[in-house]
Coordinates of C-alpha atoms and ligand atoms in Angstrom, one line a residue:
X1 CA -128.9 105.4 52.7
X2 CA -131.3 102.4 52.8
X3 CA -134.8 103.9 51.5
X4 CA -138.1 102.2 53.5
X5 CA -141.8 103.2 53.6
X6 CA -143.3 103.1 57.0
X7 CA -147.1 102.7 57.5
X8 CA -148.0 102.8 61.2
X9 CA -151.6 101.5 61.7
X10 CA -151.0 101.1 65.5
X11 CA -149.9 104.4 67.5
X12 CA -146.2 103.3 67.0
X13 CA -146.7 100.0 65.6
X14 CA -146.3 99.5 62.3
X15 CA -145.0 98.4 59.0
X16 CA -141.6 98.8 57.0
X17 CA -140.9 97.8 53.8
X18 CA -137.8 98.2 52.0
X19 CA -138.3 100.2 49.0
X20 CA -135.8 100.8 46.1
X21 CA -137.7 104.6 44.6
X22 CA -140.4 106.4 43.7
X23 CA -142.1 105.6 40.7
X24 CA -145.4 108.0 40.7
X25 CA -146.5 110.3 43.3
X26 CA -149.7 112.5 42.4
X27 CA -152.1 114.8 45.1
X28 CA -155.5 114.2 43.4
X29 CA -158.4 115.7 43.5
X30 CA -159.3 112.9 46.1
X31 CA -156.1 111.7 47.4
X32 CA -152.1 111.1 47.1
X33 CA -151.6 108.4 45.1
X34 CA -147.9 106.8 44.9
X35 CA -145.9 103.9 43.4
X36 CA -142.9 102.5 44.9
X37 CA -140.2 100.1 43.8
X38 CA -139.7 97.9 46.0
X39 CA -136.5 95.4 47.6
X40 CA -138.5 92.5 47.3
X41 CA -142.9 92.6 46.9
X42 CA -142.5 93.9 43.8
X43 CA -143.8 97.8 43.4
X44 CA -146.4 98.8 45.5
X45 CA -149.2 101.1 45.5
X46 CA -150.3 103.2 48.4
X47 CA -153.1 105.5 48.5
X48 CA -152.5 108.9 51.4
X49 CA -150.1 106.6 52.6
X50 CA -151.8 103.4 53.3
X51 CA -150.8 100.3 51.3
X52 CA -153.2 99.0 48.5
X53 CA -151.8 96.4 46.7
X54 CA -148.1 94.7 46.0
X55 CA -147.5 93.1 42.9
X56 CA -146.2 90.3 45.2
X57 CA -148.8 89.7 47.3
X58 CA -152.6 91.4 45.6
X59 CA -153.3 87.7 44.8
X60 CA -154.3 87.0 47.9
X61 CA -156.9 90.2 48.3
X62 CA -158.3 90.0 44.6
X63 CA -159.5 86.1 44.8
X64 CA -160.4 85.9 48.3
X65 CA -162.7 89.0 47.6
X66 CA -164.1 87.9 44.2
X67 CA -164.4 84.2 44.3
X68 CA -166.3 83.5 47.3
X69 CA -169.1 85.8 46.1
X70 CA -168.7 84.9 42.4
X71 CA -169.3 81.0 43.2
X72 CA -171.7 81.9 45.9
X73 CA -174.6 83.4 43.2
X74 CA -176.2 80.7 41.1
X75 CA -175.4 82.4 38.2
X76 CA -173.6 85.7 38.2
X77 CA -173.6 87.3 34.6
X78 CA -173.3 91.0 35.5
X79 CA -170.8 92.3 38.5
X80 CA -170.1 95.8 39.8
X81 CA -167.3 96.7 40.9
X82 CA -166.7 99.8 43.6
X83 CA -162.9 101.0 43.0
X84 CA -160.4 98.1 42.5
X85 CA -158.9 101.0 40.1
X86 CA -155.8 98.7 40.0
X87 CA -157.8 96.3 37.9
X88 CA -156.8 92.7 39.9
X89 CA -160.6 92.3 40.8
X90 CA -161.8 92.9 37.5
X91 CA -158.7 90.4 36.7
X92 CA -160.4 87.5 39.5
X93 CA -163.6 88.4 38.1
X94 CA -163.0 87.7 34.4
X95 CA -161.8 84.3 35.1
X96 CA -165.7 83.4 35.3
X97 CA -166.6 82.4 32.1
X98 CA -170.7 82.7 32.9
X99 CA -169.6 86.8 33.6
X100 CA -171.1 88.8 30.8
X101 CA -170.6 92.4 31.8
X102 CA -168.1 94.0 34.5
X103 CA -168.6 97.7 35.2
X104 CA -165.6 98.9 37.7
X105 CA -166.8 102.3 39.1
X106 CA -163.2 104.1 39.9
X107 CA -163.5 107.5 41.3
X108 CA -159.9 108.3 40.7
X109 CA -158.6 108.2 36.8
X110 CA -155.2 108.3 38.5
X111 CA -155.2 105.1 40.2
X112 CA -155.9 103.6 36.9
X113 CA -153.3 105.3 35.1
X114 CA -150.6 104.3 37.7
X115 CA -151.9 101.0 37.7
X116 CA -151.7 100.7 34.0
X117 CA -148.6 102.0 34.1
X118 CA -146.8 100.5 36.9
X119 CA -148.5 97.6 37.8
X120 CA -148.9 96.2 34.4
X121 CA -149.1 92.6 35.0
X122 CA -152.0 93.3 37.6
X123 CA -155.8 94.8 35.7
X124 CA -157.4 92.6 33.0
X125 CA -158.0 96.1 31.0
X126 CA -158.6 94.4 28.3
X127 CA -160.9 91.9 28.6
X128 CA -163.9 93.2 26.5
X129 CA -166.2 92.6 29.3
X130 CA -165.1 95.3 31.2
X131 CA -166.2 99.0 31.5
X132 CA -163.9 101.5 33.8
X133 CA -166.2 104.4 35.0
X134 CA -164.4 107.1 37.1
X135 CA -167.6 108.3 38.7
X136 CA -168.2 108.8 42.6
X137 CA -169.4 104.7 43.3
X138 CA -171.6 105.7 46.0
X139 CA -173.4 108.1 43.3
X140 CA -173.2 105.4 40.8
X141 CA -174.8 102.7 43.1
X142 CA -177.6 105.0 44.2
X143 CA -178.6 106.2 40.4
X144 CA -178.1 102.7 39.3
X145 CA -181.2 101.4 36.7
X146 CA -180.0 97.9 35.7
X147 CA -179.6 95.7 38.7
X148 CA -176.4 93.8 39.2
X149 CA -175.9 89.9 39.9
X150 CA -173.1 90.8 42.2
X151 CA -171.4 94.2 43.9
X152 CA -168.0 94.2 44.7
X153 CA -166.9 96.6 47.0
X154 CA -163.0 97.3 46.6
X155 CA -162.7 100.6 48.1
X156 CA -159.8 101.6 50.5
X157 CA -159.7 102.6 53.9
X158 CA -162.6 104.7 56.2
X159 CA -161.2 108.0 55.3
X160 CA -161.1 110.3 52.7
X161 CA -163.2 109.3 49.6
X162 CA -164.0 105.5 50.9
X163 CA -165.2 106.6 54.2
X164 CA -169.1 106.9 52.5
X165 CA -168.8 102.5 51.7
X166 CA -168.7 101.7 55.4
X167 CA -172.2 103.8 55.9
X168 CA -175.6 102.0 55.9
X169 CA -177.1 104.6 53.4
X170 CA -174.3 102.8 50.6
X171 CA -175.4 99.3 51.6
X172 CA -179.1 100.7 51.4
X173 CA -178.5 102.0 47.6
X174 CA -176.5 98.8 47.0
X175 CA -179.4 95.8 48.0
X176 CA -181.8 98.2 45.4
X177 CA -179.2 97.5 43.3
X178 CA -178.9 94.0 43.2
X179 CA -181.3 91.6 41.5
X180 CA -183.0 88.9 43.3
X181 CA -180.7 86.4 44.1
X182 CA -177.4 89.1 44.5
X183 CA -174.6 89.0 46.3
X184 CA -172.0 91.9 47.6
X185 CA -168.7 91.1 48.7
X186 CA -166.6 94.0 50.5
X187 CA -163.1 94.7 52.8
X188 CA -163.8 95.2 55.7
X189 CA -160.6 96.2 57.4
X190 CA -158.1 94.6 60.2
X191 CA -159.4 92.8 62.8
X192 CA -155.6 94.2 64.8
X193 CA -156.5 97.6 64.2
X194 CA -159.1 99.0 66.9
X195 CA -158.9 102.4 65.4
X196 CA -161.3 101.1 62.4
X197 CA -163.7 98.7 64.8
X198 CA -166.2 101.2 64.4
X199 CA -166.0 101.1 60.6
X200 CA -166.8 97.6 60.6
X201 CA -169.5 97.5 63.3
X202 CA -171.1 99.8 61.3
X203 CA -170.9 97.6 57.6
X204 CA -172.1 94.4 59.3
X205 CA -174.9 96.2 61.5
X206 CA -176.1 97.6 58.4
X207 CA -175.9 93.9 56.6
X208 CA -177.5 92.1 59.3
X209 CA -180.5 94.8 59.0
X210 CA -181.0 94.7 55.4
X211 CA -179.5 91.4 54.2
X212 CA -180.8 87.8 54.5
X213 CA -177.2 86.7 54.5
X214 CA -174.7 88.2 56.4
X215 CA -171.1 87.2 57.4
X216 CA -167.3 88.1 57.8
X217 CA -164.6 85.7 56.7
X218 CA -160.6 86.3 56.9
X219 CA -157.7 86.2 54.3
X220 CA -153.7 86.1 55.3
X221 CA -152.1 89.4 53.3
X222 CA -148.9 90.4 54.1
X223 CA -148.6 93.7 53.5
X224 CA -151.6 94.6 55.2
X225 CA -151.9 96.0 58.8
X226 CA -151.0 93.0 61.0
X227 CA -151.4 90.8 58.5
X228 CA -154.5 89.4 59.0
X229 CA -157.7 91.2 56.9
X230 CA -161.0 90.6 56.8
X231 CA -164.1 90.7 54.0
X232 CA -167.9 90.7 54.5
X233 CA -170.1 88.2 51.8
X234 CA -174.1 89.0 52.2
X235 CA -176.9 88.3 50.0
X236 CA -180.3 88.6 49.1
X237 CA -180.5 84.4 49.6
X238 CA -177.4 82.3 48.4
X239 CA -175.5 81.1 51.2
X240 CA -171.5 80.8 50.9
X241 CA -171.4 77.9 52.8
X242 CA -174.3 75.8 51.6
X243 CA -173.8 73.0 49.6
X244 CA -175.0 74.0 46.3
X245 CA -172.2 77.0 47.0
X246 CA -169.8 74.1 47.2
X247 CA -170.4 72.5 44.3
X248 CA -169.7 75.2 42.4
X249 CA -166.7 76.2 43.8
X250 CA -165.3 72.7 43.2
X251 CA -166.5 72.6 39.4
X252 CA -165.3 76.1 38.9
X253 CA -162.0 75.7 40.4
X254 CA -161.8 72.5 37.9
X255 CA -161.6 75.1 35.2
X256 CA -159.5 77.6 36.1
X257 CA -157.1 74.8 36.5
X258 CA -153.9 76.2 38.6
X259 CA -154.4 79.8 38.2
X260 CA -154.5 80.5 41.6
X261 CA -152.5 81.0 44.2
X262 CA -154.6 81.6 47.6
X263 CA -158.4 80.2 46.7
X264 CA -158.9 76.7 46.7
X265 CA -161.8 74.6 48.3
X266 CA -160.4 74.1 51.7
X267 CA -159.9 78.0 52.1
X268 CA -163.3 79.1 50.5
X269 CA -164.6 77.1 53.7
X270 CA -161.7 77.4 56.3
X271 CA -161.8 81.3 55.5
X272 CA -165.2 82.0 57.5
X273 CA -164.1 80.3 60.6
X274 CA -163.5 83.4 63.0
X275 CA -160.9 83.4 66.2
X276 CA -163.0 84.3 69.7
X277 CA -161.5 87.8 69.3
X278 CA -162.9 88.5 65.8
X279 CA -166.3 87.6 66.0
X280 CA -166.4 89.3 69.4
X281 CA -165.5 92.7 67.3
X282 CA -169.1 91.9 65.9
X283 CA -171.2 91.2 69.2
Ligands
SPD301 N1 -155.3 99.2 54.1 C1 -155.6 98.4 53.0 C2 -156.9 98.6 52.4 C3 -157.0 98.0 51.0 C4 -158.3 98.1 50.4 N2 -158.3 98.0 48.9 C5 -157.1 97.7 48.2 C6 -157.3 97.8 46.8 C7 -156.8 96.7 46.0 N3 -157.5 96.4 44.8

């Protein structure tokens, strides 16, 4: 019999991937975490079952969410990250030569250990920059002493142990927690998905109160409800658009010479422009 995993994000409507077997399957303390095999994206991680990543398509998630911040501060030398157990942020993050530290904050030691495992080609757990921290991030943020240049928000969906990053108390915690010139980057969920409008009202109401910067922009990943998924960049000052932004998207993408395969110039622009319907979810 022809295995798939269904995900339905819509009432009825959803997603079906064909999936060869199960590879890891562990309740949590926090949540079910599971690795599938499968036909053709490579294996997959889902968290209570909601897709996270496929080794065949993360690319897209991880450099949409890190580079357009990351080139967006003048100068970012120490970055936080909130989950992104699976490691590909901390993997986009690294490729920034100016980065000196990178603390991921990971609430779950088992999405690391799956990730390690099973999605080996995925987490840059070895770059000597990086510290894994399985501490709650929300707690992490709030306690935080040592402001960071940039704040990375890689949680997963509004339920469960993620629901406390779409609150305005987090993004309160996180501003302290940046230094002058900082910049956040977070998911913000499908704009296809109604069921979660609510979620992201609530991020970019609480951006727009505390932030001098404050907008969504959109990335194309697959295996994501309807496809289409969108990201919130806000700052203390440095603009994503602005021309000094631009520049260093241009001479940073001269370096990491063909190593990506979503991000590019054209796309760090083209990303924020919104369809009626989308920025109409934020009116
Ligand atoms: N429903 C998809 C939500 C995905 C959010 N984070 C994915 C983690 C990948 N590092």
């Amino acid at each position: 019999m022809a295995l798939t995993y269904n995900e339905f994000y819509n009432e009825r409507t959803g997603l079906t991937i064909g999936v060869k077997r199960l590879l890891f399957s562990e309740q949590t303390p926090y949540q079910l975490v599971e690795v599938y095999e499968t036909d053709t994206w490579g294996n997959l991680m889902t968290i209570d079952g909601m897709v996270m990543l496929s080794e065949k398509d993360e690319f897209v998630y991880h450099e949409m969410l890190t580079h357009v911040g990351l080139f967006t501060h003048p100068k970012p030398e120490r970055v936080l990250i909130i989950g992104g157990g699976d490691g590909g942020t901390a993997r986009e993050v690294a490729r920034h030569d100016q980065v000196k530290r990178i603390d991921m904050v990971e609430i779950d030691e088992a999405v690391v250990r799956a990730s390690k495992e099973f999605l080996p080609e995925v987490g840059a757990f070895d770059d000597s920059r990086l510290q894994v921290i399985h501490e709650d991030g929300i707690k992490f943020v709030q306690n935080n002493k040592e402001p960071y240049d940039v704040i990375i928000i890689d949680g997963s969906d509004p339920v469960g142990p993620a629901e406390g990053l779409f609150e305005k108390d987090f993004y309160t915690y996180c501003y302290d927690a940046l230094t002058e010139e900082g910049v956040l980057t977070a998911q913000t969920e499908s704009p296809w998905v109604p069921s979660y409008y609510s979620s992201i009202q609530k991020v970019f109401q609480a951006l727009d109160d505390l932030y001098a910067v404050n907008k969504m922009y959109l990335a194309y990943i697959p295996l994501y409800p309807a496809g289409m998924w969108s990201m919130a960049i806000t700052s203390k000052g440095p603009k994503p658009l602005s021309v000094d932004t631009l520049n260093r998207v241009q001479q940073g993408l001269d370096q990491f010479g063909d190593d990506l395969n979503y991000y590019n110039e054209a796309v760090h622009s083209g990303a924020f422009a919104l369809p009626n319907f989308v920025a109409d979810i934020l009116q």
